[in-house]
PDB file of C-alpha atoms in Angstrom:
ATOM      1  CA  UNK A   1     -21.872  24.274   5.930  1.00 49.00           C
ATOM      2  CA  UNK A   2     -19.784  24.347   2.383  1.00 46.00           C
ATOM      3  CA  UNK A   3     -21.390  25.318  -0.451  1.00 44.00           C
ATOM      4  CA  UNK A   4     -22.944  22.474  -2.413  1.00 37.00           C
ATOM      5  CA  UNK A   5     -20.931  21.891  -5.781  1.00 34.00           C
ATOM      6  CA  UNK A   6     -24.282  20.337  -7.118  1.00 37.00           C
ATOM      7  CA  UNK A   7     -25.680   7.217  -7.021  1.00 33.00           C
ATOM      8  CA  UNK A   8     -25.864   4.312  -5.548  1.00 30.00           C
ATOM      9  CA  UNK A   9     -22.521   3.082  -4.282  1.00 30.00           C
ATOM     10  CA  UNK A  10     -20.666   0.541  -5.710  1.00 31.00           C
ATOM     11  CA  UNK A  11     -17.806  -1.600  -4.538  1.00 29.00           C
ATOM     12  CA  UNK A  12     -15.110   0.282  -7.636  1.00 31.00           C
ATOM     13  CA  UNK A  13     -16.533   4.096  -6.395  1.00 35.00           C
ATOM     14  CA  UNK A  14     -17.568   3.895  -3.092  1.00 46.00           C
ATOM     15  CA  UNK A  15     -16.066   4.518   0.347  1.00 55.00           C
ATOM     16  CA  UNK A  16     -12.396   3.788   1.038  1.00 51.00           C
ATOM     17  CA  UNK A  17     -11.835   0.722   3.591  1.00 51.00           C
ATOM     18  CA  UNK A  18     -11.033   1.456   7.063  1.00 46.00           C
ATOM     19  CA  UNK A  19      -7.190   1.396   6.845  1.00 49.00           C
ATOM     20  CA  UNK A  20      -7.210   3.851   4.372  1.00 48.00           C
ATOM     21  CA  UNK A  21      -4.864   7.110   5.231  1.00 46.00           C
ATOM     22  CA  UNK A  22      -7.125  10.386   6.123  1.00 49.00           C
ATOM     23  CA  UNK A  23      -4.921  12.246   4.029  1.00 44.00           C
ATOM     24  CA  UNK A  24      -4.962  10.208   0.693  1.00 42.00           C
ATOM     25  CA  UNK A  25      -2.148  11.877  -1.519  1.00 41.00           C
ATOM     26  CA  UNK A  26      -3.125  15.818  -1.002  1.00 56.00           C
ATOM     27  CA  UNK A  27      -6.702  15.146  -1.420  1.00 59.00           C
ATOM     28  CA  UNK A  28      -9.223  17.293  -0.194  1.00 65.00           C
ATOM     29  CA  UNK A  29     -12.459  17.105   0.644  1.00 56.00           C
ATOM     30  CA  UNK A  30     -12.880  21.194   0.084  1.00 56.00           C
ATOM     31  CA  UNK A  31     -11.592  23.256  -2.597  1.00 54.00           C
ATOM     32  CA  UNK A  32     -10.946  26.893  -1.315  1.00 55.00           C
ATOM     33  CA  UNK A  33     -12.672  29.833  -3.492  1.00 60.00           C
ATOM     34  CA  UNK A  34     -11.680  33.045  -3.922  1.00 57.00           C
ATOM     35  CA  UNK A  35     -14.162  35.842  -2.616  1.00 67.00           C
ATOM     36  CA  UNK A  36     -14.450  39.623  -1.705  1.00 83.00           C
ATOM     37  CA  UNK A  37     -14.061  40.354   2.233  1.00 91.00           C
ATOM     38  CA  UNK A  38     -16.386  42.767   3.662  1.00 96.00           C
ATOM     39  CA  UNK A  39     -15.959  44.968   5.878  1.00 96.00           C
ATOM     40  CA  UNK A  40     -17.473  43.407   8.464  1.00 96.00           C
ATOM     41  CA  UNK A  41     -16.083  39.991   7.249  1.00 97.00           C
ATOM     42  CA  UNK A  42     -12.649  41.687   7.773  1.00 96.00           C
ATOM     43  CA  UNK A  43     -12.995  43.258  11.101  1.00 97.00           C
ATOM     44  CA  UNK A  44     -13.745  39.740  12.307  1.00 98.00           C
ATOM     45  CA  UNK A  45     -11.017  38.374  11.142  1.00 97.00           C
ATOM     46  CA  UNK A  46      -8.671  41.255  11.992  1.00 97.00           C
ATOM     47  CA  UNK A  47     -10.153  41.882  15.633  1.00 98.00           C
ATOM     48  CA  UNK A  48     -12.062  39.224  16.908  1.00 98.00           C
ATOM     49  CA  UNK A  49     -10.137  36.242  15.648  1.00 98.00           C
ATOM     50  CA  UNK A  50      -6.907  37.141  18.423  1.00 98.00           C
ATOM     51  CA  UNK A  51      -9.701  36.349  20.837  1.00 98.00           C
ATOM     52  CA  UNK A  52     -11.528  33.669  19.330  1.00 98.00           C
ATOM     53  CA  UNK A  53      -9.771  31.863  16.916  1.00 98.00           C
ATOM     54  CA  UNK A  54      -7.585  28.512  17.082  1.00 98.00           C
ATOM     55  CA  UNK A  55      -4.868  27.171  14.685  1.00 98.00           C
ATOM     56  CA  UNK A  56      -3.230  24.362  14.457  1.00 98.00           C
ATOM     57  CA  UNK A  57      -0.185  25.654  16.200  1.00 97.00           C
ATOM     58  CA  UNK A  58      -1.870  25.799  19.624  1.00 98.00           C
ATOM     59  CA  UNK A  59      -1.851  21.968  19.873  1.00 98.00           C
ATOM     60  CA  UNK A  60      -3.836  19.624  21.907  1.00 98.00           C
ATOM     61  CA  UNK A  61      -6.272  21.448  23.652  1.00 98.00           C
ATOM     62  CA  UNK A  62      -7.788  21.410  27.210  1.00 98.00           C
ATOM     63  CA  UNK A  63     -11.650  22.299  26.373  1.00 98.00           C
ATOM     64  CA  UNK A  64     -12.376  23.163  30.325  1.00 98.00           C
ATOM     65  CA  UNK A  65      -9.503  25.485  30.483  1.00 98.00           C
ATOM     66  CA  UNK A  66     -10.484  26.702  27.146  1.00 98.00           C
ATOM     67  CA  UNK A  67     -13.853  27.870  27.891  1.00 98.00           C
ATOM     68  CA  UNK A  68     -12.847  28.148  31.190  1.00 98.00           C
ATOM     69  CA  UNK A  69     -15.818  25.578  32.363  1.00 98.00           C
ATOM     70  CA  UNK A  70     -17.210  22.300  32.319  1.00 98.00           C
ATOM     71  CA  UNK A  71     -19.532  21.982  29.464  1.00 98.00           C
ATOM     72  CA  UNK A  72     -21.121  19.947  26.445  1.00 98.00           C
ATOM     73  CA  UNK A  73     -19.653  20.384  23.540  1.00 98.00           C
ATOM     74  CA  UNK A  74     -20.552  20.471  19.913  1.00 98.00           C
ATOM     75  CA  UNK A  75     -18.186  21.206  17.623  1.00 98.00           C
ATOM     76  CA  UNK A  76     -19.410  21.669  13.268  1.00 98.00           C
ATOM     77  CA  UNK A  77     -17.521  20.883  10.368  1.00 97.00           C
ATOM     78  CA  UNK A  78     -17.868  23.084   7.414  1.00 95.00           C
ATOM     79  CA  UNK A  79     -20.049  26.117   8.953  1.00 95.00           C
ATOM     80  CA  UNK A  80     -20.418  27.860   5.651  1.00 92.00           C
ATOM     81  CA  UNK A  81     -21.588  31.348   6.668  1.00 93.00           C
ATOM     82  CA  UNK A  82     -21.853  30.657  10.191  1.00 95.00           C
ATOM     83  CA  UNK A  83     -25.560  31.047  10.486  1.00 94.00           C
ATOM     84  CA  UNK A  84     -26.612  28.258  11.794  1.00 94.00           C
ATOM     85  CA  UNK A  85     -23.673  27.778  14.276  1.00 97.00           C
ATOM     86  CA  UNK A  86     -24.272  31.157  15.412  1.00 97.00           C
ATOM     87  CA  UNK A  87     -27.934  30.477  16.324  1.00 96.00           C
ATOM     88  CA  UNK A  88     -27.316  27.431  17.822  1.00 97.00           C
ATOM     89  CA  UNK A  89     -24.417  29.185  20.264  1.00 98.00           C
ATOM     90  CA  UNK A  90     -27.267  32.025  20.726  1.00 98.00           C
ATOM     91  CA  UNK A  91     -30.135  29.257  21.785  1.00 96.00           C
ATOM     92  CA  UNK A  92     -27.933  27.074  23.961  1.00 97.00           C
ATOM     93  CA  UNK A  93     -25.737  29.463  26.267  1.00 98.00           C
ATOM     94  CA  UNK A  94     -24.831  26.350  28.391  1.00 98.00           C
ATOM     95  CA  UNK A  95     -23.044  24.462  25.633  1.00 98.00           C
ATOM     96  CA  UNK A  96     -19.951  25.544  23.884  1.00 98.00           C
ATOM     97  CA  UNK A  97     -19.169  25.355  20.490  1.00 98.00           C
ATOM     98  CA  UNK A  98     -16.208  25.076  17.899  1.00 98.00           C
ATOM     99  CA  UNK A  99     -16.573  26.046  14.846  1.00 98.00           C
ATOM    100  CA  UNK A 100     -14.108  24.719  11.806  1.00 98.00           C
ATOM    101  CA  UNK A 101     -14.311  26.215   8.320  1.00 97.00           C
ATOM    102  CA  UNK A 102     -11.644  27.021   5.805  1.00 95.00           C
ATOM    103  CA  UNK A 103     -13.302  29.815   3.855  1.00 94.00           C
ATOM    104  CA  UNK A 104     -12.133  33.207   4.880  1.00 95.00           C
ATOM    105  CA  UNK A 105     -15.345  34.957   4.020  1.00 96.00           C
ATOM    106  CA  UNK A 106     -17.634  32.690   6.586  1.00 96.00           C
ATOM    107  CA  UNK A 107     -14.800  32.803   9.065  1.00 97.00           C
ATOM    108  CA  UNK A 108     -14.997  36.372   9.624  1.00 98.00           C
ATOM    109  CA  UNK A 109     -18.645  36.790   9.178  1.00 97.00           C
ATOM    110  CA  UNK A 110     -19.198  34.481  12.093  1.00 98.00           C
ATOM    111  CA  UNK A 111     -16.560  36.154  14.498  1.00 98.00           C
ATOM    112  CA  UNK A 112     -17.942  39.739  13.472  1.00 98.00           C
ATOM    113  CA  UNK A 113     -21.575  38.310  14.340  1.00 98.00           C
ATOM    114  CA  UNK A 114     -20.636  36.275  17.567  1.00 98.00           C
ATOM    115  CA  UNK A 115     -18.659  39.374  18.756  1.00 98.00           C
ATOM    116  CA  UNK A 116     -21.561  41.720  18.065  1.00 98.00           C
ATOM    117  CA  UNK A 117     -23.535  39.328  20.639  1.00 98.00           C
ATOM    118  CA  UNK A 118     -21.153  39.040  23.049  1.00 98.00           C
ATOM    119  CA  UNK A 119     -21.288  35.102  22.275  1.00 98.00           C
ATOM    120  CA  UNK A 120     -18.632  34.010  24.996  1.00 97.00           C
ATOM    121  CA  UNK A 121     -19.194  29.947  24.064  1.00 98.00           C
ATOM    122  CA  UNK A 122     -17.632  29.686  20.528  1.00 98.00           C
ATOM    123  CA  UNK A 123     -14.495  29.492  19.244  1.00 98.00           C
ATOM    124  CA  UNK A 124     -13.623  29.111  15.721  1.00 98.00           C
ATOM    125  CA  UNK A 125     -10.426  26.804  13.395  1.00 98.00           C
ATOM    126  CA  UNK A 126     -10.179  28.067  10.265  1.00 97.00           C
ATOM    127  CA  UNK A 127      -7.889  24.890   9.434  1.00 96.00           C
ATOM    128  CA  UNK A 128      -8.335  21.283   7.688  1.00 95.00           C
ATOM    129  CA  UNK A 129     -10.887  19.602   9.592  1.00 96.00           C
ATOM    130  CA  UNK A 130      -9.013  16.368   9.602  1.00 95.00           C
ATOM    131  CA  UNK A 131      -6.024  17.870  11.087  1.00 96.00           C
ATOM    132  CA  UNK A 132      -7.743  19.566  13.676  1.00 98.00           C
ATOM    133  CA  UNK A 133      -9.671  16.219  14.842  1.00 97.00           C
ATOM    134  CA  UNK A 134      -6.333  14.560  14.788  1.00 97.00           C
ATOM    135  CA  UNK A 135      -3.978  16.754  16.474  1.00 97.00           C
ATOM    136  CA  UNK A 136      -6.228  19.503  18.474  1.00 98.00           C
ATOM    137  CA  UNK A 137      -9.136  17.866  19.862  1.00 98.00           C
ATOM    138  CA  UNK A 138      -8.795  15.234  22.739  1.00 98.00           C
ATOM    139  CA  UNK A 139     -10.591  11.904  22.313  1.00 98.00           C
ATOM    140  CA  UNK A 140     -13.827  11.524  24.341  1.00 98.00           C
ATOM    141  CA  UNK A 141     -14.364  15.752  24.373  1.00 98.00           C
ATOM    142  CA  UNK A 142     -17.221  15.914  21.872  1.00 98.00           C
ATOM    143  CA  UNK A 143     -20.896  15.570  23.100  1.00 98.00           C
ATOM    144  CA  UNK A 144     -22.198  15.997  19.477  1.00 98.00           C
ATOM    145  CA  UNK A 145     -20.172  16.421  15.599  1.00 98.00           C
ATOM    146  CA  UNK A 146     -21.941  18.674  12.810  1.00 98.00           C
ATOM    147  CA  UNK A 147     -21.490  17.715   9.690  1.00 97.00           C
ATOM    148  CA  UNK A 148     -24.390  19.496   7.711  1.00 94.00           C
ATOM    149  CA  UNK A 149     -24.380  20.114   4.010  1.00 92.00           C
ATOM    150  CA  UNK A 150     -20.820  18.860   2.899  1.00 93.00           C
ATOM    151  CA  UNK A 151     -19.819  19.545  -0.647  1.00 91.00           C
ATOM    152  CA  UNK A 152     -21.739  16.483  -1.981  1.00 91.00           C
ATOM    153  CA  UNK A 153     -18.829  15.791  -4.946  1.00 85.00           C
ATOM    154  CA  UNK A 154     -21.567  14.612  -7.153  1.00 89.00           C
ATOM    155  CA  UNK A 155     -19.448  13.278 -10.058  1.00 90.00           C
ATOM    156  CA  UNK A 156     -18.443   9.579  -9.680  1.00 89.00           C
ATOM    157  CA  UNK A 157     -14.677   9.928 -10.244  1.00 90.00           C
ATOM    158  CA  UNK A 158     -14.873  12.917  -7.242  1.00 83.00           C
ATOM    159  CA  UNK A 159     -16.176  10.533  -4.749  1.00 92.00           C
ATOM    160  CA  UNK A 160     -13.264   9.911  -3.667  1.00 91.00           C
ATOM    161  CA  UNK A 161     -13.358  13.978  -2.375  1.00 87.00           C
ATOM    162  CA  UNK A 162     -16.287  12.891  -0.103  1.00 95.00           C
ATOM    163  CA  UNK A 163     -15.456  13.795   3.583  1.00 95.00           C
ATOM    164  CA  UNK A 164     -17.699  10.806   4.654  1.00 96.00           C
ATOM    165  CA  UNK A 165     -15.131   7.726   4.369  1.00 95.00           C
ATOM    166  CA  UNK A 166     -14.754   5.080   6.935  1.00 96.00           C
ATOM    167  CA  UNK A 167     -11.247   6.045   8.189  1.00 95.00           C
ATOM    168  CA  UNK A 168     -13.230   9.912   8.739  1.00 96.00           C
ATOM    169  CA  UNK A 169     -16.223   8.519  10.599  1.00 97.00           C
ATOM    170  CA  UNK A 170     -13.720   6.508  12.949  1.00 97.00           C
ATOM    171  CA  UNK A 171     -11.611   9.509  14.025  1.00 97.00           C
ATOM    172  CA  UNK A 172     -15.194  11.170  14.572  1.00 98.00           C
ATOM    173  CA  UNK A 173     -15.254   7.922  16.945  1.00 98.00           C
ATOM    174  CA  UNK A 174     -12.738   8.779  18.852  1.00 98.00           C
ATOM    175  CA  UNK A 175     -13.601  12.262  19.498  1.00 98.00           C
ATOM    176  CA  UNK A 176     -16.871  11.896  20.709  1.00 98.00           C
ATOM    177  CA  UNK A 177     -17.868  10.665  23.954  1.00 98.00           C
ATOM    178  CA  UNK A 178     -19.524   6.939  24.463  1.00 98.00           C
ATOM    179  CA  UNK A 179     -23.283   8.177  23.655  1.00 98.00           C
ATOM    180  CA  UNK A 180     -22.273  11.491  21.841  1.00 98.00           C
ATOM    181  CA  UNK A 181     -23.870  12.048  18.723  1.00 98.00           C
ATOM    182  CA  UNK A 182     -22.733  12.682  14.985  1.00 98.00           C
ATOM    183  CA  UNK A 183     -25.380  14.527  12.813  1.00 98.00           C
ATOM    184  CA  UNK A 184     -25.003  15.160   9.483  1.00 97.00           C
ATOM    185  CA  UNK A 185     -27.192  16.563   6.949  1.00 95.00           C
ATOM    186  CA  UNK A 186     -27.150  16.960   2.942  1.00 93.00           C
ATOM    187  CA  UNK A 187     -29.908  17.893   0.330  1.00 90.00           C
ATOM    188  CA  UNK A 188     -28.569  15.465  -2.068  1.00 90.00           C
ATOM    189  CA  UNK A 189     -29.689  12.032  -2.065  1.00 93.00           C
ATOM    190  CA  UNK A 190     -26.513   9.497  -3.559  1.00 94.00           C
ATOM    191  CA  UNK A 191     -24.937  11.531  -0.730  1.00 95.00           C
ATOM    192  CA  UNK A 192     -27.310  11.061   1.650  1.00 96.00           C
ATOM    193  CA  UNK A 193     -26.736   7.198   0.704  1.00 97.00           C
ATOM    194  CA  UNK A 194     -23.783   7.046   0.814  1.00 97.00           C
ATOM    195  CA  UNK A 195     -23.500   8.572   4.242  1.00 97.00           C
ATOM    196  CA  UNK A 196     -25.866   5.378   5.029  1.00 98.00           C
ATOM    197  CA  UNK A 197     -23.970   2.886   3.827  1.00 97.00           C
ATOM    198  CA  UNK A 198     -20.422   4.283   5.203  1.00 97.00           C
ATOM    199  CA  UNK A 199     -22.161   4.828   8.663  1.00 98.00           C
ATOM    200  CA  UNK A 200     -24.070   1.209   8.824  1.00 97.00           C
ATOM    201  CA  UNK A 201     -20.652  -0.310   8.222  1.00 97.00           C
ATOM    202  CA  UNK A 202     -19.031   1.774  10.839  1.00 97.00           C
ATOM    203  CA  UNK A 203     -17.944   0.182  14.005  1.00 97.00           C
ATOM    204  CA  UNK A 204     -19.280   1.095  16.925  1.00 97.00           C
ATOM    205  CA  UNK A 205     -22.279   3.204  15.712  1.00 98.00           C
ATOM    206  CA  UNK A 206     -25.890   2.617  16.130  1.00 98.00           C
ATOM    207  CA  UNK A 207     -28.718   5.114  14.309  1.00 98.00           C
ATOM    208  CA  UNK A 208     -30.699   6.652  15.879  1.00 98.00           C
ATOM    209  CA  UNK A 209     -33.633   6.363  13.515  1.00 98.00           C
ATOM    210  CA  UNK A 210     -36.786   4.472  14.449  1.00 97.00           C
ATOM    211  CA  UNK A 211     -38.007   1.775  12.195  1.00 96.00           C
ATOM    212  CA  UNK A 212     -40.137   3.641  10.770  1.00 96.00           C
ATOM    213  CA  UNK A 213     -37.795   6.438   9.312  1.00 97.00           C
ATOM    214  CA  UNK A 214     -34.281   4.824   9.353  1.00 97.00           C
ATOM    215  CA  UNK A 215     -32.047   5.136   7.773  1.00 98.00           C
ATOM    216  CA  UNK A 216     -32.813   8.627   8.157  1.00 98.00           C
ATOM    217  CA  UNK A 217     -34.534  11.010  11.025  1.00 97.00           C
ATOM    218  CA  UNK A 218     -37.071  13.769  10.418  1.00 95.00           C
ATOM    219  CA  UNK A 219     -35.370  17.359  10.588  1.00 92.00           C
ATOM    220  CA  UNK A 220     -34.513  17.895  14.422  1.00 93.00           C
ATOM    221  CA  UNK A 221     -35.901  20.922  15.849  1.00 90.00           C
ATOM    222  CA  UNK A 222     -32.112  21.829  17.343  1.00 90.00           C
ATOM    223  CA  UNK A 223     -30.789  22.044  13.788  1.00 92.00           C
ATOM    224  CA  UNK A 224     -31.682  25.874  12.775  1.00 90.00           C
ATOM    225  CA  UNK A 225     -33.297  25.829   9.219  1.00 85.00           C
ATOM    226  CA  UNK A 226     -31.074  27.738   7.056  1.00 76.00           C
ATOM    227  CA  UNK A 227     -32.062  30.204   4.170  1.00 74.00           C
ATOM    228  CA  UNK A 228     -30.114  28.012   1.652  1.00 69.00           C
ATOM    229  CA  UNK A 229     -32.430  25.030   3.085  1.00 80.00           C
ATOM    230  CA  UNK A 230     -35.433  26.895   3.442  1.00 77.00           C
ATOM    231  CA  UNK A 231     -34.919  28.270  -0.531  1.00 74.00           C
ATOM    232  CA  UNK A 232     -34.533  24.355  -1.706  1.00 68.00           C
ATOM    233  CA  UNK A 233     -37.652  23.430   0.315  1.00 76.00           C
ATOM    234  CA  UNK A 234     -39.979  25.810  -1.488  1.00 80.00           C
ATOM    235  CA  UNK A 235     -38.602  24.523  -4.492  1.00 76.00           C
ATOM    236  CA  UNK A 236     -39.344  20.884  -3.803  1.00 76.00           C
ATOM    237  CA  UNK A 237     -35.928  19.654  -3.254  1.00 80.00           C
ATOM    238  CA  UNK A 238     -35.688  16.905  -0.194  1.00 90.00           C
ATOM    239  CA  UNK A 239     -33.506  17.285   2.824  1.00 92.00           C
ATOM    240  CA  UNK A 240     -31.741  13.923   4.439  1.00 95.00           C
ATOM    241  CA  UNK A 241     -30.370  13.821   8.483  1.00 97.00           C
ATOM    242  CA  UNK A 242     -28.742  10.831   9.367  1.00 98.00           C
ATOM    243  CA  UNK A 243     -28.032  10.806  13.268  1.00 98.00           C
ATOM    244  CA  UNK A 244     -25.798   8.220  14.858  1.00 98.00           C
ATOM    245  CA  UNK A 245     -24.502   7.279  18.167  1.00 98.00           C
ATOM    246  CA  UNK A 246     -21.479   6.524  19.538  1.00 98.00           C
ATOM    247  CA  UNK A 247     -21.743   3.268  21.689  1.00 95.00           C
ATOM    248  CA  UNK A 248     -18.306   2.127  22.171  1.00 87.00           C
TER     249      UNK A 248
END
């Protein structure tokens, strides 16, 4: 989960078609910030990372032989802090998890935290998210992608920063399993529409919403409430999951 940089779309600012390149020029969907390590923050990334962390460099990978089982798999774009990643690895000792965040900071606060409970099911990118969909992660290997609280890019002429783009949502595609899941979240609502719009338009997608709620779901009970969340609740601000399922 990045930290929110805090619209209806249009056809001039909204999503990019389907053919369009994931990597658009050098743009980014992330800019990286500068921030004091601490010492636990560093001991994660100096001692636990050699055991838990990926890069780019180690290719394509085999998730069995990885984990070193047959398991689901979630894997969670943009894990901030770690928090909620870590809880969710904590909760659900039969699924394995991947975590991929560029932020040192969050990085090593999650390996210190999953080493200090002997978490055996995670394993962590600190990479571009794109390139790690694209060349690390076999199609079909995902049960479920975690996209929650992406760096919302509020400003019209940064939309085009937005993650959520239709050429993103079909490499998701190919990741996940037939039935697996993508869930993302975000407390801001052009976002949240926008995430709508690109996913209603994406082949081979159907929401999961009932009629009732769609285009949105109520807050799943497997998504851990954060303190950032739980902070914007008490102060009246809305929260918008969008879950969608791979059918083809």
């Amino acid at each position: 989960m990045s930290d929110p940089q805090r619209d209806t779309v249009t056809s001039s600012t909204g999503p990019e078609g389907p053919d369009a390149p994931l990597h658009r020029r050098g743009i980014k969907s992330y800019v990286l910030r500068a921030g004091r390590m601490t010492q636990a923050q560093t001991r994660g990334l100096e001692e636990v990372w050699p055991r838990l962390g990926l890069t780019l460099a180690d290719g394509r990978q085999d998730l069995d032989s990885l984990f070193g089982r047959r398991a689901p798999r979630v894997a969670e774009i943009g894990f901030g802090m770690g928090a909620s990643l870590i809880e969710q690895a904590t909760r659900h000792p039969d699924t394995d998890f991947l975590g991929i965040e560029v932020h040192a900071p969050g990085v090593g606060k999650l390996l210190d935290e999953a080493d200090k409970r002997g978490l055996t099911n995670i394993r962590v990118y600190r990479e571009d998210a794109l390139a790690v969909l694209e060349r690390c992660l076999p199609e079909a290997s995902l049960d479920t992608l975690q996209l929650f609280f992406p760096d919302p890019w509020p400003k019209k002429k940064h939309h085009k920063r937005r993650i959520v783009q239709p050429a993103f949502v079909e490499l998701i595609r190919t990741r996940l399993k037939p039935g697996g899941l993508l869930h993302m979240a975000t407390d801001w609502q052009g976002y949240a529409e926008w995430m709508a719009e690109v996913m209603t338009a994406a082949p081979g997608f159907v929401n999961t919403a009932s009629a009732e709620t769609a285009p949105y779901v109520p807050r799943p009970d497997f998504r851990p409430l954060t303190k950032f969340e739980a902070r914007g609740e008490r102060l009246g601000h809305g929260v918008w999951d969008l879950i969608f399922e791979r059918r083809r």
